[in-house]
Coordinates of C-alpha atoms and ligand atoms in Angstrom, one line a residue:
M29 CA 27.7 -32.4 -14.8
T30 CA 27.9 -30.5 -11.7
T31 CA 26.4 -32.7 -8.6
F32 CA 25.7 -31.6 -4.9
E33 CA 28.4 -33.6 -3.8
G34 CA 30.7 -31.8 -6.4
L35 CA 29.9 -28.4 -5.0
G36 CA 31.3 -29.5 -1.5
I37 CA 28.3 -29.6 0.7
D38 CA 28.5 -31.8 3.9
E39 CA 27.6 -35.4 3.1
R40 CA 24.6 -35.5 5.1
L41 CA 23.0 -32.7 3.3
V42 CA 23.9 -34.6 0.0
R43 CA 22.0 -37.6 1.1
A44 CA 18.9 -35.4 2.1
T45 CA 19.0 -33.8 -1.4
T46 CA 19.0 -37.3 -2.9
D47 CA 16.1 -38.5 -0.8
L48 CA 14.2 -35.3 -2.0
G49 CA 14.9 -36.4 -5.5
F50 CA 17.3 -33.3 -6.4
E51 CA 19.4 -34.8 -9.2
T52 CA 21.4 -31.8 -10.3
P53 CA 21.9 -28.2 -8.6
T54 CA 19.7 -25.4 -10.2
A55 CA 21.6 -22.5 -12.0
I56 CA 21.2 -20.4 -8.8
Q57 CA 22.4 -23.3 -6.6
E58 CA 25.4 -24.2 -8.8
Q59 CA 26.7 -20.5 -8.6
A60 CA 25.8 -19.6 -5.1
I61 CA 26.6 -22.7 -3.1
P62 CA 30.4 -22.6 -3.8
I63 CA 30.7 -19.0 -2.7
L64 CA 28.3 -19.4 0.2
L65 CA 30.2 -22.3 1.9
S66 CA 33.1 -20.2 2.9
G67 CA 30.8 -18.3 5.1
T68 CA 32.5 -15.0 5.0
R69 CA 31.5 -13.5 1.6
D70 CA 28.7 -11.3 1.2
F71 CA 26.4 -12.3 -1.6
I72 CA 23.5 -10.9 -3.7
G73 CA 21.3 -13.4 -5.6
L74 CA 18.9 -12.1 -8.2
A75 CA 16.4 -14.9 -8.5
Q76 CA 12.7 -15.6 -8.6
T77 CA 10.9 -17.8 -6.6
G78 CA 10.8 -21.4 -8.2
T79 CA 14.6 -21.3 -9.1
G80 CA 15.7 -23.4 -6.1
K81 CA 16.9 -20.2 -4.1
T82 CA 15.8 -21.7 -0.7
A83 CA 18.2 -24.5 -1.2
A84 CA 20.7 -22.1 -2.6
F85 CA 21.1 -20.5 0.8
G86 CA 19.6 -23.3 2.9
L87 CA 22.1 -25.9 2.1
P88 CA 25.2 -23.7 2.8
L89 CA 23.7 -22.3 5.9
L90 CA 23.1 -25.9 7.4
H91 CA 26.7 -26.6 6.5
V92 CA 28.3 -23.5 7.9
I93 CA 26.5 -23.6 11.4
Q94 CA 28.2 -25.2 14.4
P95 CA 26.6 -27.7 16.7
Q96 CA 26.6 -25.3 19.7
R97 CA 22.8 -24.5 20.5
H98 CA 22.4 -20.7 20.1
P99 CA 21.3 -18.7 17.2
Q100 CA 24.0 -18.3 14.7
A101 CA 21.8 -17.6 11.5
L102 CA 18.9 -15.3 10.7
V103 CA 16.9 -15.8 7.8
V104 CA 14.5 -12.7 7.3
C105 CA 11.6 -13.0 4.8
P106 CA 8.6 -10.8 4.2
T107 CA 5.6 -13.1 4.8
R108 CA 4.4 -15.8 7.3
E109 CA 3.8 -18.0 4.4
L110 CA 7.3 -17.7 3.0
C111 CA 8.7 -18.1 6.7
L112 CA 7.0 -21.5 7.1
Q113 CA 7.9 -22.7 3.6
I114 CA 11.6 -21.8 4.2
V115 CA 11.5 -23.7 7.6
K116 CA 9.7 -26.6 6.0
E117 CA 12.6 -26.9 3.3
L118 CA 15.2 -26.7 5.9
D119 CA 13.7 -29.5 8.3
L120 CA 13.9 -31.7 5.1
F121 CA 17.5 -30.7 4.4
K122 CA 18.6 -31.3 8.0
K123 CA 17.0 -34.7 8.3
Y124 CA 20.4 -36.4 9.1
M125 CA 21.4 -33.6 11.2
P126 CA 19.9 -34.3 14.5
G127 CA 21.5 -31.7 16.5
V128 CA 20.2 -28.6 14.5
G129 CA 17.3 -26.7 15.5
V130 CA 15.2 -24.3 13.2
V131 CA 12.5 -22.2 14.5
A132 CA 10.1 -19.8 12.7
V133 CA 8.7 -16.6 14.1
Y134 CA 6.2 -14.4 12.6
G135 CA 3.4 -12.2 13.2
G136 CA -0.4 -13.4 13.8
A137 CA 0.7 -16.3 15.8
S138 CA 1.3 -16.6 19.5
I139 CA 4.2 -14.9 20.7
G140 CA 4.5 -16.9 23.8
L141 CA 5.1 -20.2 22.1
Q142 CA 7.6 -18.7 19.9
I143 CA 9.6 -17.3 22.9
R144 CA 9.4 -21.1 24.0
D145 CA 10.9 -22.3 21.0
L146 CA 13.6 -19.7 21.1
K147 CA 14.6 -20.6 24.6
K148 CA 15.6 -24.3 23.3
G149 CA 18.6 -22.5 21.3
P150 CA 17.9 -23.1 17.7
Q151 CA 20.9 -22.3 15.4
I152 CA 18.7 -21.0 12.7
V153 CA 15.9 -18.4 13.2
V154 CA 13.5 -17.9 10.2
A155 CA 11.8 -14.6 10.8
T156 CA 9.4 -12.0 9.5
P157 CA 10.7 -8.4 10.3
G158 CA 8.1 -7.1 12.5
R159 CA 8.1 -10.1 14.8
L160 CA 11.7 -10.3 15.1
I161 CA 11.7 -6.7 16.0
D162 CA 9.2 -7.4 18.7
L163 CA 11.2 -10.5 20.1
I164 CA 14.4 -8.3 20.2
E165 CA 12.6 -5.6 22.1
R166 CA 11.2 -8.1 24.5
K167 CA 14.9 -9.6 24.7
A168 CA 13.6 -13.1 23.7
I169 CA 16.3 -13.2 21.1
D170 CA 19.9 -12.3 21.1
L171 CA 21.4 -11.2 18.1
E172 CA 24.8 -11.1 19.5
Q173 CA 26.1 -14.3 18.2
I174 CA 24.5 -14.2 14.9
E175 CA 26.9 -14.8 12.1
Y176 CA 24.9 -15.2 9.0
V177 CA 22.2 -13.0 7.9
V178 CA 19.9 -14.1 4.9
L179 CA 17.6 -11.4 3.5
D180 CA 15.1 -13.5 1.3
E181 CA 12.8 -11.6 -1.0
A182 CA 14.5 -8.3 -0.1
D183 CA 12.4 -6.3 -2.8
E184 CA 9.1 -7.6 -1.3
M185 CA 10.1 -6.5 2.2
L186 CA 11.1 -3.2 1.1
N187 CA 7.8 -2.9 -0.7
M188 CA 6.2 -3.9 2.2
G189 CA 7.7 -0.8 4.2
F190 CA 10.4 -3.1 6.1
Q191 CA 13.4 -1.0 5.3
D192 CA 13.9 0.5 8.6
D193 CA 13.6 -3.0 10.3
I194 CA 16.1 -4.5 8.0
E195 CA 18.5 -1.7 8.7
F196 CA 17.8 -2.1 12.4
I197 CA 18.7 -5.8 12.1
L198 CA 21.8 -5.4 10.1
K199 CA 22.9 -2.7 12.4
N200 CA 22.4 -5.0 15.5
T201 CA 24.2 -8.0 14.3
P202 CA 27.7 -7.0 15.3
K203 CA 29.2 -10.5 14.7
R204 CA 27.8 -10.8 11.3
E205 CA 30.3 -12.6 9.1
S206 CA 28.5 -12.5 6.0
T207 CA 25.0 -11.4 4.5
W208 CA 23.3 -13.0 1.7
L209 CA 20.7 -11.1 -0.1
F210 CA 18.2 -12.6 -2.6
S211 CA 16.0 -10.7 -4.6
A212 CA 13.7 -11.0 -7.6
T213 CA 14.2 -7.4 -8.5
M214 CA 16.8 -4.8 -8.0
P215 CA 15.3 -1.5 -7.3
P216 CA 17.6 1.4 -6.2
E217 CA 16.5 1.0 -2.4
I218 CA 18.1 -2.5 -2.5
R219 CA 21.3 -1.0 -4.1
K220 CA 21.4 1.4 -1.3
V221 CA 21.1 -1.2 1.4
S222 CA 23.6 -3.5 -0.1
R223 CA 26.3 -0.5 -0.4
K224 CA 25.7 0.5 3.2
Y225 CA 25.8 -2.9 4.9
M226 CA 27.7 -5.4 2.5
K227 CA 31.4 -5.5 1.5
E228 CA 32.0 -6.4 -1.9
P229 CA 29.2 -8.7 -2.6
A230 CA 29.5 -11.6 -5.0
E231 CA 26.5 -11.0 -7.5
V232 CA 24.8 -13.7 -9.2
T233 CA 21.9 -13.3 -11.7
V234 CA 19.5 -16.1 -12.7
G235 CA 17.1 -15.2 -15.7
K236 CA 15.9 -11.5 -16.4
V237 CA 15.8 -9.0 -13.5
N238 CA 13.8 -5.9 -13.7
T239 CA 14.6 -2.7 -11.9
A240 CA 11.1 -1.8 -11.4
N241 CA 7.8 -4.0 -11.2
K242 CA 6.8 -3.9 -14.8
S243 CA 3.6 -5.9 -13.8
I244 CA 2.0 -2.6 -12.6
D245 CA 0.0 -0.2 -14.6
H246 CA 0.7 3.2 -13.1
Q247 CA -2.5 5.3 -13.9
F248 CA -3.4 8.9 -12.6
Y249 CA -6.6 11.1 -12.6
V250 CA -6.3 14.8 -12.3
T251 CA -9.1 16.6 -10.4
S252 CA -9.5 19.6 -8.0
A253 CA -8.7 19.1 -4.4
H254 CA -12.4 19.3 -3.3
N255 CA -13.4 16.6 -5.8
R256 CA -11.2 13.8 -4.6
Y257 CA -13.9 12.0 -2.7
E258 CA -16.1 12.1 -5.6
T259 CA -13.2 10.8 -7.9
L260 CA -12.4 8.1 -5.7
K261 CA -16.1 7.1 -5.6
R262 CA -16.3 7.1 -9.2
I263 CA -13.1 5.0 -9.6
I264 CA -14.4 2.4 -7.2
D265 CA -17.9 2.5 -9.1
F266 CA -15.8 2.2 -12.4
N267 CA -14.2 -0.9 -11.4
P268 CA -16.9 -3.3 -10.0
G269 CA -14.6 -6.2 -9.4
I270 CA -12.3 -4.2 -7.4
Y271 CA -10.2 -5.7 -4.5
G272 CA -8.0 -3.0 -3.5
I273 CA -6.2 -0.9 -0.9
I274 CA -6.7 2.9 -0.6
F275 CA -4.0 4.8 0.8
T276 CA -4.4 8.4 3.0
R277 CA -2.0 10.5 4.6
T278 CA -3.8 10.6 7.9
K279 CA -5.7 8.2 9.8
I280 CA -8.3 10.7 10.3
D281 CA -8.8 10.5 6.4
A282 CA -8.8 7.0 6.4
Q283 CA -11.3 6.8 9.0
E284 CA -13.6 9.4 7.7
I285 CA -13.6 8.0 4.1
S286 CA -14.2 4.7 5.3
E287 CA -17.2 5.9 7.5
R288 CA -18.6 7.9 4.5
L289 CA -18.2 5.2 1.9
T290 CA -19.7 2.6 4.3
R291 CA -22.6 4.9 4.7
E292 CA -23.1 4.8 1.0
G293 CA -23.0 1.4 0.9
Y294 CA -19.4 0.3 0.0
D295 CA -18.0 -2.8 1.2
I296 CA -15.0 -1.1 3.0
D297 CA -13.1 -0.8 6.2
A298 CA -10.2 1.1 7.6
L299 CA -6.9 0.1 9.2
H300 CA -5.3 2.7 11.3
G301 CA -3.1 3.2 14.2
D302 CA -6.0 3.5 16.8
L303 CA -7.2 0.0 16.3
T304 CA -6.5 -2.8 19.0
Q305 CA -4.2 -5.7 17.6
G306 CA -7.5 -7.8 17.9
Q307 CA -9.7 -5.2 15.8
R308 CA -6.8 -5.0 13.4
D309 CA -6.6 -8.6 12.8
K310 CA -10.4 -8.9 12.2
V311 CA -10.1 -6.3 9.6
M312 CA -7.2 -7.8 8.0
G313 CA -9.0 -11.3 8.2
Q314 CA -12.1 -10.1 6.5
F315 CA -10.2 -8.5 3.8
R316 CA -7.8 -11.6 3.3
D317 CA -10.8 -13.8 2.9
K318 CA -12.4 -11.1 0.6
S319 CA -15.4 -10.6 2.5
L320 CA -14.3 -7.1 2.7
Q321 CA -13.5 -5.6 -0.9
L322 CA -11.9 -2.4 -0.1
L323 CA -9.2 -1.4 2.7
I324 CA -8.5 2.0 3.3
A325 CA -5.2 2.7 5.4
T326 CA -2.4 4.9 6.3
D327 CA 1.2 3.8 5.3
V328 CA 2.1 3.2 9.0
A329 CA -1.0 1.0 9.6
A330 CA -0.4 -0.9 6.3
R331 CA 3.1 -1.5 7.0
G332 CA 3.9 -5.3 6.6
I333 CA 0.4 -6.4 5.4
D334 CA 0.6 -8.9 3.0
V335 CA -2.4 -10.0 1.0
Q336 CA -2.4 -11.9 -2.4
G337 CA -4.6 -10.9 -5.5
I338 CA -5.0 -7.1 -4.9
T339 CA -6.2 -5.6 -8.3
H340 CA -5.9 -1.9 -7.4
V341 CA -3.9 0.4 -5.3
I342 CA -5.4 3.7 -5.1
N343 CA -3.3 6.8 -3.7
Y344 CA -6.2 9.1 -2.4
E345 CA -3.6 11.6 -2.4
L346 CA 0.0 11.3 -3.5
P347 CA 2.8 10.4 -0.8
D348 CA 5.7 13.0 -0.6
D349 CA 8.3 10.4 -0.8
V350 CA 8.9 8.2 -3.9
E351 CA 9.8 5.4 -1.7
V352 CA 6.5 5.4 0.0
Y353 CA 4.7 5.6 -3.6
T354 CA 6.9 2.3 -4.5
H355 CA 6.0 0.4 -1.2
R356 CA 2.2 1.5 -1.9
S357 CA 2.0 0.3 -5.6
G358 CA 4.1 -2.8 -4.7
R359 CA 1.0 -4.1 -2.9
T360 CA -0.5 -5.0 -6.3
G361 CA 1.0 -6.8 -9.3
R362 CA 2.5 -9.4 -7.2
A363 CA 3.4 -13.0 -7.8
G364 CA 3.2 -12.7 -11.6
N365 CA -0.1 -10.9 -11.7
Q366 CA -0.9 -7.7 -13.2
G367 CA -1.9 -4.8 -11.0
I368 CA -3.1 -1.3 -11.3
C369 CA -1.9 1.5 -9.1
I370 CA -4.1 4.9 -9.5
S371 CA -3.2 8.1 -8.0
I372 CA -5.8 11.0 -7.6
V373 CA -3.8 14.1 -8.0
H374 CA -4.4 17.9 -8.6
S375 CA -2.8 19.8 -11.3
K376 CA -0.2 21.2 -8.9
E377 CA 1.2 17.8 -7.9
L378 CA 1.9 16.6 -11.4
Y379 CA 5.7 17.4 -11.3
K380 CA 5.8 14.7 -8.3
L381 CA 4.7 12.2 -11.0
K382 CA 7.6 13.2 -13.2
Q383 CA 9.8 12.7 -10.1
I384 CA 8.4 9.1 -9.5
E385 CA 8.7 8.2 -13.2
R386 CA 12.5 9.3 -13.2
I387 CA 13.5 7.6 -10.0
N388 CA 11.4 4.3 -10.4
N389 CA 11.8 4.0 -14.2
S390 CA 8.3 3.7 -14.7
K391 CA 5.7 5.5 -17.0
F392 CA 2.3 7.1 -15.7
H393 CA -0.7 7.0 -17.8
K394 CA -3.3 10.0 -17.5
L395 CA -6.8 8.8 -17.7
D396 CA -9.9 10.7 -17.9
I397 CA -12.1 10.5 -14.9
P398 CA -15.1 8.5 -16.2
S399 CA -18.4 10.2 -16.5
G400 CA -21.4 9.1 -15.1
K401 CA -22.5 7.5 -18.1
D402 CA -19.1 5.5 -18.4
V403 CA -19.7 4.3 -14.9
C404 CA -23.3 3.2 -15.7
R405 CA -22.2 1.3 -18.7
K406 CA -19.5 -0.7 -16.8
Q407 CA -21.9 -1.4 -14.0
F408 CA -24.4 -2.7 -16.1
F409 CA -22.3 -4.8 -18.3
H410 CA -20.7 -6.3 -15.1
F411 CA -24.0 -7.2 -13.6
M412 CA -25.1 -8.7 -17.0
D413 CA -21.9 -10.9 -17.1
K414 CA -22.8 -11.9 -13.6
L415 CA -26.5 -13.0 -14.5
L416 CA -25.0 -15.0 -17.4
S417 CA -22.5 -16.7 -15.4
A418 CA -24.8 -17.4 -12.5
D419 CA -24.8 -21.1 -11.3
I420 CA -28.1 -22.6 -11.7
S421 CA -27.0 -26.2 -11.7
H422 CA -27.8 -26.8 -8.1
G423 CA -31.1 -25.1 -7.4
D424 CA -34.4 -26.6 -7.8
Y425 CA -35.2 -24.0 -10.6
E426 CA -36.7 -26.7 -13.1
T427 CA -39.6 -26.9 -10.7
Y428 CA -40.6 -23.5 -11.2
V429 CA -39.9 -23.0 -14.9
P430 CA -43.4 -24.0 -16.0
M431 CA -45.0 -21.4 -13.4
L432 CA -42.6 -18.7 -14.5
A433 CA -43.2 -19.5 -18.2
E434 CA -46.8 -18.7 -17.6
K435 CA -46.3 -15.6 -15.5
F436 CA -43.9 -14.2 -18.1
A437 CA -45.8 -15.2 -21.1
E438 CA -46.8 -11.9 -22.1
V439 CA -43.3 -10.2 -21.4
S440 CA -40.8 -10.2 -24.0
K441 CA -37.1 -11.4 -23.2
E442 CA -36.0 -7.7 -23.7
D443 CA -38.6 -6.4 -21.2
V444 CA -37.4 -8.8 -18.6
L445 CA -33.8 -7.9 -19.0
K446 CA -34.9 -4.2 -18.6
R447 CA -36.9 -4.9 -15.5
V448 CA -33.9 -6.9 -13.9
A449 CA -31.8 -3.9 -14.9
A450 CA -34.0 -1.4 -13.5
M451 CA -34.3 -3.4 -10.0
E452 CA -30.6 -3.4 -9.8
F453 CA -29.6 0.0 -11.2
D454 CA -32.4 2.3 -10.4
R455 CA -30.7 4.1 -7.5
F456 CA -27.3 3.9 -9.4
L457 CA -28.6 5.4 -12.7
K458 CA -30.4 8.2 -10.6
Y459 CA -27.3 9.0 -8.8
Y460 CA -25.2 9.3 -12.0
E461 CA -27.9 10.9 -14.1
H462 CA -26.4 14.5 -13.6
A463 CA -23.0 13.5 -12.5
E464 CA -20.7 16.3 -13.0
D465 CA -17.3 16.1 -14.9
L466 CA -14.6 15.7 -12.2
N467 CA -11.7 16.2 -14.5
F468 CA -9.3 19.2 -14.1
R469 CA -9.4 20.4 -17.5
E470 CA -7.3 23.7 -17.6
K471 CA -3.8 23.8 -18.7
N472 CA -3.1 20.5 -17.3
R473 CA -1.3 18.8 -20.4
R474 CA 1.3 21.9 -20.3
E475 CA 1.8 21.4 -16.4
F476 CA 2.6 17.8 -16.8
N477 CA 5.3 18.8 -19.3
D478 CA 6.7 21.1 -16.7
S479 CA 10.3 20.9 -15.6
P480 CA 10.1 19.5 -12.0
D481 CA 11.8 22.7 -11.1
Q482 CA 8.9 24.8 -12.2
G483 CA 6.5 22.5 -10.4
R484 CA 8.4 22.6 -7.4
K485 CA 8.5 26.3 -7.4
R486 CA 4.9 26.3 -7.9
D487 CA 4.2 24.1 -5.0
A488 CA 6.5 25.9 -2.7
G489 CA 4.7 29.0 -3.4
R490 CA 1.3 27.5 -2.5
G491 CA -1.4 30.0 -3.5
D492 CA 1.1 32.2 -5.7
N493 CA -1.7 32.2 -8.4
R494 CA -4.4 33.6 -6.2
K495 CA -4.9 37.1 -5.1
D496 CA -2.7 38.1 -1.9
Y497 CA -4.8 38.9 0.9
R498 CA -2.2 41.4 2.5
K499 CA -2.1 43.1 -0.9
G500 CA -5.8 44.1 -0.5
G501 CA -7.1 41.7 -3.2
G502 CA -10.6 41.5 -1.8
Y503 CA -10.0 38.6 0.7
S504 CA -11.1 38.1 4.3
R505 CA -9.2 36.4 6.8
L506 CA -10.9 33.8 8.8
F507 CA -10.0 32.3 12.5
V508 CA -10.9 28.8 13.3
N509 CA -10.3 27.1 16.3
L510 CA -9.0 23.7 14.5
G511 CA -5.5 22.8 13.8
T512 CA -2.8 20.2 13.3
K513 CA -3.7 18.8 16.7
D514 CA -6.9 17.9 15.5
G515 CA -5.3 15.6 13.0
F516 CA -5.5 17.8 10.1
Y517 CA -2.9 18.1 7.6
K518 CA -3.1 21.1 5.0
A519 CA -4.6 19.0 2.5
S520 CA -7.1 17.1 4.5
F521 CA -8.0 20.6 6.4
L522 CA -8.6 22.1 3.1
Q523 CA -10.8 19.3 2.1
F524 CA -12.7 19.3 5.2
I525 CA -13.6 23.1 5.0
L526 CA -14.6 22.8 1.4
D527 CA -16.8 19.9 2.1
M528 CA -18.5 21.4 5.0
S529 CA -19.0 24.8 3.1
D530 CA -19.8 23.5 -0.3
L531 CA -17.5 26.0 -1.7
K532 CA -14.8 25.7 -4.4
K533 CA -11.3 25.6 -3.7
E534 CA -10.8 28.6 -6.0
V535 CA -12.3 30.8 -3.3
L536 CA -9.3 30.3 -1.1
G537 CA -6.2 32.1 -0.5
K538 CA -3.4 31.1 1.9
I539 CA -4.1 28.9 4.8
D540 CA -2.1 29.1 7.8
M541 CA -2.3 26.1 10.3
K542 CA -1.1 26.2 13.9
D543 CA -1.4 23.4 16.7
M544 CA -4.7 24.6 17.9
N545 CA -5.9 27.3 15.5
S546 CA -5.9 28.1 11.7
W547 CA -6.2 31.4 9.6
I548 CA -8.1 31.0 6.2
E549 CA -7.9 33.6 3.5
I550 CA -11.1 33.5 1.5
E551 CA -12.8 35.9 -1.2
K552 CA -14.7 38.3 0.6
G553 CA -18.1 37.0 -1.0
A554 CA -17.7 33.6 0.0
A555 CA -16.5 34.3 3.6
Q556 CA -20.0 34.2 5.2
Q557 CA -20.9 31.0 3.6
M558 CA -18.0 29.5 5.1
I559 CA -18.5 30.8 8.6
R560 CA -22.4 29.9 8.5
S561 CA -21.3 26.3 7.5
L562 CA -18.6 25.9 9.8
D563 CA -19.3 28.0 13.1
G564 CA -21.1 26.2 16.0
K565 CA -20.8 22.8 14.3
N566 CA -19.2 19.8 16.0
Y567 CA -15.9 18.3 15.2
K568 CA -15.2 15.1 17.0
G569 CA -17.1 16.3 20.2
R570 CA -15.7 19.9 20.2
R571 CA -17.5 23.0 19.0
I572 CA -16.1 24.6 15.9
R573 CA -15.6 28.3 16.5
M574 CA -15.1 30.3 13.2
N575 CA -15.2 34.0 12.6
D576 CA -13.7 36.9 10.7
A577 CA -10.4 37.4 12.3
D578 CA -10.3 41.1 11.6
T579 CA -13.6 42.1 12.8
G580 CA -14.7 39.1 15.0
G581 CA -13.6 38.1 18.2
G582 CA -11.0 35.4 16.8
R583 CA -7.5 35.6 18.1
K584 CA -5.2 37.6 15.8
P585 CA -2.3 35.7 14.7
R586 CA 0.9 36.8 16.8
K587 CA 3.8 38.3 15.2
G588 CA 5.5 35.8 13.0
E589 CA 2.5 33.5 12.9
A590 CA 0.8 34.6 9.7
Ligands
AMP23 P1 12.3 -22.3 -4.5 O1 12.8 -21.4 -5.7 O2 13.5 -22.2 -3.4 O3 10.9 -21.8 -3.8 O4 12.2 -23.6 -5.0 C1 11.2 -24.3 -5.9 C2 11.1 -25.5 -5.8 O5 12.1 -26.2 -6.3 C3 11.1 -26.3 -4.3 O6 9.9 -27.1 -4.1 C4 12.2 -27.2 -4.1 O7 12.2 -28.3 -3.4 C5 12.6 -27.5 -5.6 N1 14.1 -27.5 -5.9 C6 15.0 -26.7 -5.3 N2 16.3 -27.2 -5.8 C7 16.0 -28.3 -6.6 C8 16.7 -29.1 -7.4 N3 18.2 -29.0 -7.4 N4 16.3 -30.1 -8.1 C9 14.8 -30.3 -8.2 N5 14.0 -29.5 -7.4 C10 14.8 -28.6 -6.6

């Protein structure tokens, strides 16, 4: 039988493991420790939490470091909780090694205190990526002397958008003798990182390893671009117990959708780059303790956020990068829970789903956008379930029962239920009474089966299937003094002008966006409605000017602009 002593670790560490009641090494420890003790071999350990992986790298790390007081080893992990847990275990292991210092550095805590701790010269620093980069930039930590880098829960770190930070750390540890990477899954991005920064790593697998996170159900709904917002609302309404993150491409979208949903009574706040650290912490605090049900964020703003128990991730728009999709969806379905990642797509984006399926080795499920009736039924039963599970054990309800019984003597149980439902649902039912079908119904099945190439061609030729203005297809060209400098993307701009004008996307031709201005091709019959709806209105305190570019006073596009 293998023992810790037999694995060759320092006698002081053996004593500590005995004190902790560890009798025999676990599978990952038995296989990893002999390799890691050399200190010179790169290593990949595929193991989940609970397998004893912290001791698998922690014991060898304490074994190989020298008494000199300067950072020699760096353990990088995704979250503050894990960071503290690792330090706690290392502290227990180093019980008989009084000269060894271990310091934790992570976001959301005083950086001043952490800088003071680092000044004491710990041999091991356990860090989350964001805070570590911050400390490097402040020159509070010197990576020059780092010999060992451990990446713990590497897949989670990549899921949370820390890939660039990890690469930065690996690039800036010139004396790195070996890199030890631990991960529960082995997605292609981790392979890429290991190929780039590790030399013939020894690889050990404990238990089953997935390439993609199978605990996430990837779903999508197909709608028209101008129905995105309504579709989002319907998805939220159809999932009354949702605790989710919605991703948008731009901060303007995040902010506007958040404001609009808040006005409509939803429990949501936005996380975007314009918030101060204090505001950001406040929003995150509310979301974390579930006093906020929904968070809407851009990828940049959501970088590194770590919240347990997310039920849904919603892509308001699909990201361009498959990697970004993986980061987003990885926020749900964690720690053994099931999660759902929903994407709202329009028919021209279906080929992108194919790409994601291929690269991520996952499968998308197309669902019909629920009808108003579906939503009402779902809400109704959710409410009734809540009613049934209400805790009545503490209130002084018994006192009132005789009076209530008298008051309701003539009302049947069914009527009481109906009345309760009416009070709760009146507004809701009215809203959904004539709700339109938001599903994009034409041709979508055929398009989802298109080859990626067909799809790409169609996407590249945006507007190919519409009449071309220059060929005299009955289109007008409108000038508007809004452009990318106003924070618009083509998709968000399109949505903005359609929302404002209440027109359908089909009336539009090509849209040409510049920094300060844009030109919009639009069917002649719809041009005036668009102008009436936008011209003279305010956008972020600026007056919108829109007119017919060919007959009105708008600046004509310069040669090469259109
Ligand atoms: P980890 O996978 O590192 O999160 O470890 C899971 C738990 O197993 C921790 O509470 C460790 O203290 C414990 N543990 C680690 N190695 C052993 C061992 N060889 N024998 C018994 N318990 C262990």
